[in-house]
């Protein structure tokens, strides 16, 4: 309870602050609150993940502090919106890229997720991304659009490419997160509201997938093959949620991609829109692979795993609500775009 409250408080401090030191304090509270949650299982893999997370986040926090200090030194302003010094802008972009796990600073993220439990991995993929993205949204007008576009296209490429041969579900979802961040970052300087919309929808879909995987206790693809006997209905809805994450048209996940491509075309960035759309096909491949393993195919040979028979557990209401939102929001897109 203490650590969860600290997470909420740290996030609230960062997203509501105007002063750099206050924003940095919120990020530090977040980091210190999530570290015990990652290392809770006392497994060597979890301890390794904790140390990796601590080192990368410390480096990023120091860079944020250095960036704000340099900016304050040259402009006399500690206000987050007054980021005018070019070197400070570059350092802040680097620091936030490390915090989010954007390419080329992405190496820590899959490893940390692999060493965490499903719920902690969910927090790292969603709630922990909110404060850095908020800082980027506030300072988006000061940042270099070409650099952000380069980071975004690299993230979409590496996130899709490295997810292709993974067999662990948490690592697949980590690379999925990296490629989705690419979509959020590419539109940041042109339409920050679209970045926020994409982040909210990504959070809804990823939470639905993580909660489903946590309920059927699947950590790798080989066990996913036989999980259909346990909860057939949940597996079917999880398949739809995964296809929604891939961005297939009748489902919710298509909406942010559609709006982003439209906005990029308006900004005369058709080549960037074409490249990032082509790169999302890489992601589609491994989502289809997950969908195949969860529902569409049965294992062709006798498996070494013990068969899991259906459970009589009560249905999980949050998972049901999030799965429904993950698949059915596309018809409401005119209303959602007017809200944003």
CSV table of C-alpha atoms in Angstrom, one decimal:
chain,number,residue,atom,x,y,z
A,1,UNK,CA,0.0,0.0,0.0
A,2,UNK,CA,2.8,2.4,0.9
A,3,UNK,CA,4.6,1.8,-2.4
A,4,UNK,CA,1.4,2.1,-4.5
A,5,UNK,CA,0.5,5.4,-2.7
A,6,UNK,CA,4.1,6.6,-3.3
A,7,UNK,CA,3.7,5.8,-7.0
A,8,UNK,CA,0.5,7.7,-7.3
A,9,UNK,CA,1.9,10.6,-5.4
A,10,UNK,CA,5.1,10.8,-7.4
A,11,UNK,CA,3.2,10.7,-10.7
A,12,UNK,CA,0.8,13.4,-9.4
A,13,UNK,CA,3.6,15.7,-8.3
A,14,UNK,CA,5.4,15.4,-11.7
A,15,UNK,CA,2.3,15.9,-13.9
A,16,UNK,CA,1.1,18.9,-11.9
A,17,UNK,CA,4.3,20.7,-11.3
A,18,UNK,CA,5.6,23.9,-13.0
A,19,UNK,CA,9.1,23.9,-11.4
A,20,UNK,CA,11.9,21.6,-12.6
A,21,UNK,CA,13.0,20.6,-9.1
A,22,UNK,CA,9.4,19.5,-8.2
A,23,UNK,CA,9.1,17.5,-11.4
A,24,UNK,CA,12.4,15.8,-10.7
A,25,UNK,CA,11.3,15.0,-7.1
A,26,UNK,CA,8.2,13.3,-8.4
A,27,UNK,CA,10.3,11.2,-10.8
A,28,UNK,CA,12.6,10.2,-8.0
A,29,UNK,CA,9.7,9.2,-5.7
A,30,UNK,CA,8.4,7.0,-8.5
A,31,UNK,CA,11.7,5.3,-9.0
A,32,UNK,CA,12.2,4.6,-5.3
A,33,UNK,CA,8.6,3.3,-5.0
A,34,UNK,CA,8.8,0.8,-7.9
A,35,UNK,CA,12.2,-0.6,-7.0
A,36,UNK,CA,10.9,-2.8,-4.0
A,37,UNK,CA,8.0,-3.9,-6.2
A,38,UNK,CA,10.5,-5.2,-8.9
A,39,UNK,CA,12.8,-7.0,-6.4
A,40,UNK,CA,9.9,-8.4,-4.3
A,41,UNK,CA,10.3,-12.0,-5.5
A,42,UNK,CA,14.0,-12.2,-4.4
A,43,UNK,CA,14.8,-14.2,-7.5
A,44,UNK,CA,18.3,-13.4,-9.0
A,45,UNK,CA,16.6,-12.3,-12.3
A,46,UNK,CA,14.4,-9.9,-10.3
A,47,UNK,CA,17.4,-8.5,-8.4
A,48,UNK,CA,19.3,-8.0,-11.7
A,49,UNK,CA,16.3,-6.2,-13.1
A,50,UNK,CA,16.1,-3.9,-10.1
A,51,UNK,CA,19.8,-2.9,-10.4
A,52,UNK,CA,19.5,-2.3,-14.1
A,53,UNK,CA,16.3,-0.2,-13.6
A,54,UNK,CA,17.9,1.8,-10.8
A,55,UNK,CA,21.1,2.6,-12.7
A,56,UNK,CA,19.3,3.7,-15.9
A,57,UNK,CA,16.7,5.8,-14.1
A,58,UNK,CA,19.4,7.4,-11.9
A,59,UNK,CA,21.4,8.4,-15.0
A,60,UNK,CA,18.2,9.8,-16.6
A,61,UNK,CA,17.3,11.8,-13.5
A,62,UNK,CA,20.8,13.2,-13.2
A,63,UNK,CA,20.5,14.3,-16.9
A,64,UNK,CA,17.1,16.0,-16.3
A,65,UNK,CA,18.6,17.9,-13.3
A,66,UNK,CA,21.6,18.9,-15.3
A,67,UNK,CA,19.4,20.0,-18.2
A,68,UNK,CA,17.2,22.1,-16.0
A,69,UNK,CA,20.2,23.6,-14.2
A,70,UNK,CA,21.9,24.6,-17.5
A,71,UNK,CA,18.6,26.2,-18.7
A,72,UNK,CA,18.2,28.1,-15.4
A,73,UNK,CA,21.8,29.2,-15.6
A,74,UNK,CA,21.4,30.7,-19.1
A,75,UNK,CA,17.8,32.0,-18.9
A,76,UNK,CA,17.2,32.6,-15.2
A,77,UNK,CA,14.0,30.5,-15.4
A,78,UNK,CA,13.1,27.3,-13.5
A,79,UNK,CA,9.7,27.1,-15.2
A,80,UNK,CA,9.2,23.9,-17.2
A,81,UNK,CA,7.6,25.7,-20.1
A,82,UNK,CA,10.5,28.1,-20.4
A,83,UNK,CA,13.0,25.6,-21.9
A,84,UNK,CA,14.9,27.7,-24.4
A,85,UNK,CA,18.5,26.7,-24.2
A,86,UNK,CA,19.4,24.3,-27.2
A,87,UNK,CA,21.8,22.1,-25.1
A,88,UNK,CA,19.2,21.8,-22.4
A,89,UNK,CA,16.6,20.7,-24.9
A,90,UNK,CA,19.0,18.1,-26.3
A,91,UNK,CA,19.8,16.8,-22.8
A,92,UNK,CA,16.2,16.7,-21.8
A,93,UNK,CA,15.3,14.7,-25.0
A,94,UNK,CA,18.0,12.2,-24.2
A,95,UNK,CA,17.0,11.9,-20.5
A,96,UNK,CA,13.3,11.3,-21.3
A,97,UNK,CA,14.3,8.8,-24.0
A,98,UNK,CA,16.3,6.8,-21.4
A,99,UNK,CA,13.4,7.0,-18.9
A,100,UNK,CA,10.9,5.8,-21.5
A,101,UNK,CA,13.2,3.2,-23.1
A,102,UNK,CA,13.2,4.7,-26.6
A,103,UNK,CA,15.7,3.5,-29.1
A,104,UNK,CA,18.8,3.7,-28.8
A,105,UNK,CA,18.3,3.7,-25.0
A,106,UNK,CA,15.9,0.7,-25.0
A,107,UNK,CA,18.2,-2.2,-23.8
A,108,UNK,CA,17.2,-2.0,-20.1
A,109,UNK,CA,13.4,-2.2,-20.7
A,110,UNK,CA,12.9,-5.8,-22.0
A,111,UNK,CA,15.3,-7.1,-19.4
A,112,UNK,CA,13.6,-5.3,-16.5
A,113,UNK,CA,10.1,-6.4,-17.6
A,114,UNK,CA,11.4,-10.0,-17.9
A,115,UNK,CA,12.6,-9.9,-14.3
A,116,UNK,CA,9.4,-8.5,-12.9
A,117,UNK,CA,6.0,-10.0,-12.1
A,118,UNK,CA,3.1,-9.4,-14.5
A,119,UNK,CA,1.5,-6.7,-12.4
A,120,UNK,CA,4.9,-4.9,-11.8
A,121,UNK,CA,5.6,-5.2,-15.6
A,122,UNK,CA,2.1,-3.6,-16.2
A,123,UNK,CA,3.0,-0.7,-13.9
A,124,UNK,CA,6.4,-0.2,-15.7
A,125,UNK,CA,4.7,-0.3,-19.1
A,126,UNK,CA,1.9,2.2,-18.3
A,127,UNK,CA,1.9,4.2,-15.1
A,128,UNK,CA,5.7,4.7,-15.0
A,129,UNK,CA,5.6,6.1,-18.6
A,130,UNK,CA,3.1,8.9,-17.7
A,131,UNK,CA,5.4,11.4,-15.9
A,132,UNK,CA,8.2,11.4,-18.6
A,133,UNK,CA,5.6,11.7,-21.4
A,134,UNK,CA,3.9,14.6,-19.5
A,135,UNK,CA,7.3,16.4,-19.3
A,136,UNK,CA,7.7,15.9,-23.1
A,137,UNK,CA,4.2,17.2,-23.7
A,138,UNK,CA,4.8,20.3,-21.7
A,139,UNK,CA,8.2,21.0,-23.4
A,140,UNK,CA,7.1,19.8,-26.9
A,141,UNK,CA,7.3,23.2,-28.5
A,142,UNK,CA,11.0,23.6,-27.5
A,143,UNK,CA,12.2,20.2,-28.7
A,144,UNK,CA,13.8,19.4,-32.1
A,145,UNK,CA,11.2,17.8,-34.4
A,146,UNK,CA,13.8,16.1,-36.6
A,147,UNK,CA,15.4,14.4,-33.6
A,148,UNK,CA,12.0,13.2,-32.3
A,149,UNK,CA,11.1,11.8,-35.7
A,150,UNK,CA,14.4,10.0,-35.9
A,151,UNK,CA,13.9,8.5,-32.4
A,152,UNK,CA,10.3,7.6,-33.3
A,153,UNK,CA,11.1,5.8,-36.5
A,154,UNK,CA,14.1,4.0,-34.9
A,155,UNK,CA,11.8,2.8,-32.0
A,156,UNK,CA,9.1,1.6,-34.4
A,157,UNK,CA,11.8,-0.3,-36.4
A,158,UNK,CA,13.7,-1.9,-33.4
A,159,UNK,CA,10.5,-2.5,-31.4
A,160,UNK,CA,9.0,-4.5,-34.3
A,161,UNK,CA,12.2,-6.2,-35.4
A,162,UNK,CA,13.4,-7.4,-32.1
A,163,UNK,CA,10.0,-8.6,-31.0
A,164,UNK,CA,9.9,-11.1,-33.9
A,165,UNK,CA,11.9,-14.0,-32.4
A,166,UNK,CA,10.9,-13.6,-28.8
A,167,UNK,CA,9.3,-16.5,-26.9
A,168,UNK,CA,8.7,-14.8,-23.5
A,169,UNK,CA,5.4,-12.9,-23.4
A,170,UNK,CA,6.8,-10.1,-21.2
A,171,UNK,CA,9.6,-9.4,-23.6
A,172,UNK,CA,7.2,-9.4,-26.5
A,173,UNK,CA,5.1,-6.8,-24.7
A,174,UNK,CA,8.2,-4.8,-23.9
A,175,UNK,CA,9.1,-4.5,-27.6
A,176,UNK,CA,5.5,-3.8,-28.3
A,177,UNK,CA,5.7,-0.9,-25.8
A,178,UNK,CA,8.8,0.5,-27.6
A,179,UNK,CA,7.2,0.5,-31.0
A,180,UNK,CA,4.0,2.2,-29.6
A,181,UNK,CA,6.2,4.8,-28.0
A,182,UNK,CA,7.5,5.5,-31.5
A,183,UNK,CA,4.0,6.4,-32.7
A,184,UNK,CA,3.5,8.7,-29.7
A,185,UNK,CA,6.8,10.5,-30.1
A,186,UNK,CA,6.5,11.1,-33.9
A,187,UNK,CA,3.4,13.3,-33.5
A,188,UNK,CA,4.5,15.0,-30.3
A,189,UNK,CA,5.6,18.4,-31.7
A,190,UNK,CA,2.8,18.7,-34.2
A,191,UNK,CA,-0.2,17.6,-32.1
A,192,UNK,CA,0.5,16.8,-28.4
A,193,UNK,CA,-3.2,15.9,-27.8
A,194,UNK,CA,-2.9,13.0,-30.2
A,195,UNK,CA,0.1,11.8,-28.2
A,196,UNK,CA,-2.0,11.8,-25.1
A,197,UNK,CA,-4.9,10.0,-26.8
A,198,UNK,CA,-2.5,7.4,-28.1
A,199,UNK,CA,-1.0,6.9,-24.7
A,200,UNK,CA,-4.4,6.5,-23.0
A,201,UNK,CA,-5.6,3.9,-25.6
A,202,UNK,CA,-2.3,2.1,-25.4
A,203,UNK,CA,-2.6,2.0,-21.6
A,204,UNK,CA,-6.2,0.5,-21.9
A,205,UNK,CA,-5.2,-2.2,-24.4
A,206,UNK,CA,-1.9,-3.1,-22.6
A,207,UNK,CA,-3.6,-3.3,-19.2
A,208,UNK,CA,-6.2,-5.7,-20.7
A,209,UNK,CA,-3.5,-7.9,-22.2
A,210,UNK,CA,-1.4,-8.0,-19.0
A,211,UNK,CA,-4.4,-8.7,-16.7
A,212,UNK,CA,-5.5,-11.5,-19.1
A,213,UNK,CA,-2.0,-13.1,-19.1
A,214,UNK,CA,-1.8,-12.7,-15.4
A,215,UNK,CA,-5.2,-14.5,-14.9
A,216,UNK,CA,-4.2,-17.5,-17.1
A,217,UNK,CA,-0.7,-17.5,-15.7
A,218,UNK,CA,1.1,-17.5,-19.1
A,219,UNK,CA,4.8,-16.4,-19.1
A,220,UNK,CA,5.9,-17.9,-22.4
A,221,UNK,CA,4.4,-19.0,-25.8
A,222,UNK,CA,4.7,-22.7,-25.2
A,223,UNK,CA,2.4,-22.5,-22.2
A,224,UNK,CA,0.1,-20.2,-24.1
A,225,UNK,CA,-0.6,-23.0,-26.6
A,226,UNK,CA,-2.4,-25.1,-23.9
A,227,UNK,CA,-4.0,-22.2,-22.0
A,228,UNK,CA,-7.2,-22.4,-24.1
A,229,UNK,CA,-8.5,-25.4,-21.9
A,230,UNK,CA,-8.4,-23.1,-18.8
A,231,UNK,CA,-10.4,-20.1,-19.9
A,232,UNK,CA,-11.5,-20.4,-23.6
A,233,UNK,CA,-13.6,-17.1,-23.5
A,234,UNK,CA,-10.8,-15.1,-22.0
A,235,UNK,CA,-8.4,-16.4,-24.6
A,236,UNK,CA,-10.8,-15.4,-27.4
A,237,UNK,CA,-11.1,-11.8,-26.0
A,238,UNK,CA,-7.3,-11.6,-25.5
A,239,UNK,CA,-6.8,-12.5,-29.2
A,240,UNK,CA,-9.1,-9.5,-30.1
A,241,UNK,CA,-7.2,-7.2,-27.7
A,242,UNK,CA,-3.8,-8.3,-29.2
A,243,UNK,CA,-5.1,-7.6,-32.7
A,244,UNK,CA,-6.3,-4.2,-31.4
A,245,UNK,CA,-2.8,-3.5,-30.1
A,246,UNK,CA,-1.6,-4.4,-33.6
A,247,UNK,CA,-3.9,-1.6,-35.0
A,248,UNK,CA,-6.2,-3.6,-37.2
A,249,UNK,CA,-9.2,-1.5,-38.5
A,250,UNK,CA,-12.4,-2.7,-36.9
A,251,UNK,CA,-10.8,-2.5,-33.4
A,252,UNK,CA,-9.9,0.4,-31.1
A,253,UNK,CA,-6.1,0.3,-31.8
A,254,UNK,CA,-6.6,1.4,-35.4
A,255,UNK,CA,-8.0,4.8,-34.2
A,256,UNK,CA,-4.7,6.5,-32.9
A,257,UNK,CA,-2.7,5.2,-35.9
A,258,UNK,CA,-5.4,6.5,-38.3
A,259,UNK,CA,-5.3,10.0,-36.7
A,260,UNK,CA,-1.5,10.1,-36.5
A,261,UNK,CA,-1.1,9.2,-40.2
A,262,UNK,CA,-3.8,11.8,-41.1
A,263,UNK,CA,-2.0,14.5,-39.0
A,264,UNK,CA,1.5,13.6,-40.4
A,265,UNK,CA,0.1,13.9,-44.0
A,266,UNK,CA,-1.4,17.3,-43.1
A,267,UNK,CA,2.1,18.4,-41.8
A,268,UNK,CA,3.6,17.3,-45.2
A,269,UNK,CA,5.4,14.4,-43.6
A,270,UNK,CA,4.1,11.8,-45.9
A,271,UNK,CA,7.5,9.9,-46.2
A,272,UNK,CA,7.6,9.6,-42.3
A,273,UNK,CA,4.0,8.4,-42.2
A,274,UNK,CA,4.7,5.8,-44.9
A,275,UNK,CA,7.8,4.5,-43.2
A,276,UNK,CA,6.2,4.2,-39.7
A,277,UNK,CA,3.1,2.5,-41.2
A,278,UNK,CA,5.3,0.0,-43.0
A,279,UNK,CA,7.2,-0.7,-39.8
A,280,UNK,CA,4.0,-1.4,-37.9
A,281,UNK,CA,3.7,-4.5,-40.1
A,282,UNK,CA,6.6,-6.0,-38.1
A,283,UNK,CA,4.6,-5.5,-35.0
A,284,UNK,CA,1.5,-7.0,-36.6
A,285,UNK,CA,3.5,-10.2,-37.3
A,286,UNK,CA,4.3,-10.9,-33.7
A,287,UNK,CA,0.8,-9.9,-32.5
A,288,UNK,CA,-0.6,-12.4,-35.0
A,289,UNK,CA,1.8,-15.0,-33.6
A,290,UNK,CA,0.6,-14.3,-30.1
A,291,UNK,CA,-3.0,-14.5,-31.3
A,292,UNK,CA,-2.3,-17.8,-33.1
A,293,UNK,CA,-0.8,-19.2,-29.9
A,294,UNK,CA,-3.6,-18.1,-27.7
A,295,UNK,CA,-6.7,-19.2,-29.7
A,296,UNK,CA,-6.4,-20.0,-33.4
A,297,UNK,CA,-4.2,-23.1,-33.4
A,298,UNK,CA,-3.9,-26.1,-31.1
A,299,UNK,CA,-0.5,-27.8,-30.4
A,300,UNK,CA,0.2,-30.4,-33.2
A,301,UNK,CA,2.1,-32.7,-30.9
A,302,UNK,CA,1.9,-34.0,-27.3
A,303,UNK,CA,3.2,-31.3,-25.0
A,304,UNK,CA,5.3,-31.8,-21.9
A,305,UNK,CA,3.1,-29.4,-19.9
A,306,UNK,CA,0.4,-30.6,-17.6
A,307,UNK,CA,-3.1,-29.9,-19.1
A,308,UNK,CA,-4.8,-27.0,-17.4
A,309,UNK,CA,-8.5,-27.6,-16.9
A,310,UNK,CA,-11.2,-24.9,-16.7
A,311,UNK,CA,-11.3,-22.9,-13.5
A,312,UNK,CA,-14.4,-21.9,-11.6
A,313,UNK,CA,-13.1,-18.5,-10.7
A,314,UNK,CA,-15.5,-15.6,-10.8
A,315,UNK,CA,-15.0,-13.4,-14.0
A,316,UNK,CA,-12.6,-10.5,-13.5
A,317,UNK,CA,-14.6,-7.3,-14.0
A,318,UNK,CA,-11.6,-4.9,-14.8
A,319,UNK,CA,-10.3,-7.3,-17.4
A,320,UNK,CA,-13.8,-7.6,-19.0
A,321,UNK,CA,-14.3,-3.8,-19.1
A,322,UNK,CA,-10.8,-3.1,-20.5
A,323,UNK,CA,-11.1,-5.8,-23.1
A,324,UNK,CA,-14.5,-4.4,-24.2
A,325,UNK,CA,-12.9,-0.9,-24.5
A,326,UNK,CA,-9.9,-2.3,-26.4
A,327,UNK,CA,-12.1,-3.7,-29.1
A,328,UNK,CA,-15.1,-1.5,-29.5
A,329,UNK,CA,-14.1,2.2,-29.3
A,330,UNK,CA,-13.5,2.8,-33.1
A,331,UNK,CA,-17.1,3.9,-33.9
A,332,UNK,CA,-16.8,6.6,-31.2
A,333,UNK,CA,-13.7,8.1,-32.8
A,334,UNK,CA,-15.5,11.4,-33.9
A,335,UNK,CA,-16.6,12.0,-30.3
A,336,UNK,CA,-13.2,11.1,-28.9
A,337,UNK,CA,-11.3,13.4,-31.4
A,338,UNK,CA,-13.5,16.3,-30.5
A,339,UNK,CA,-12.8,15.7,-26.8
A,340,UNK,CA,-9.1,15.8,-27.5
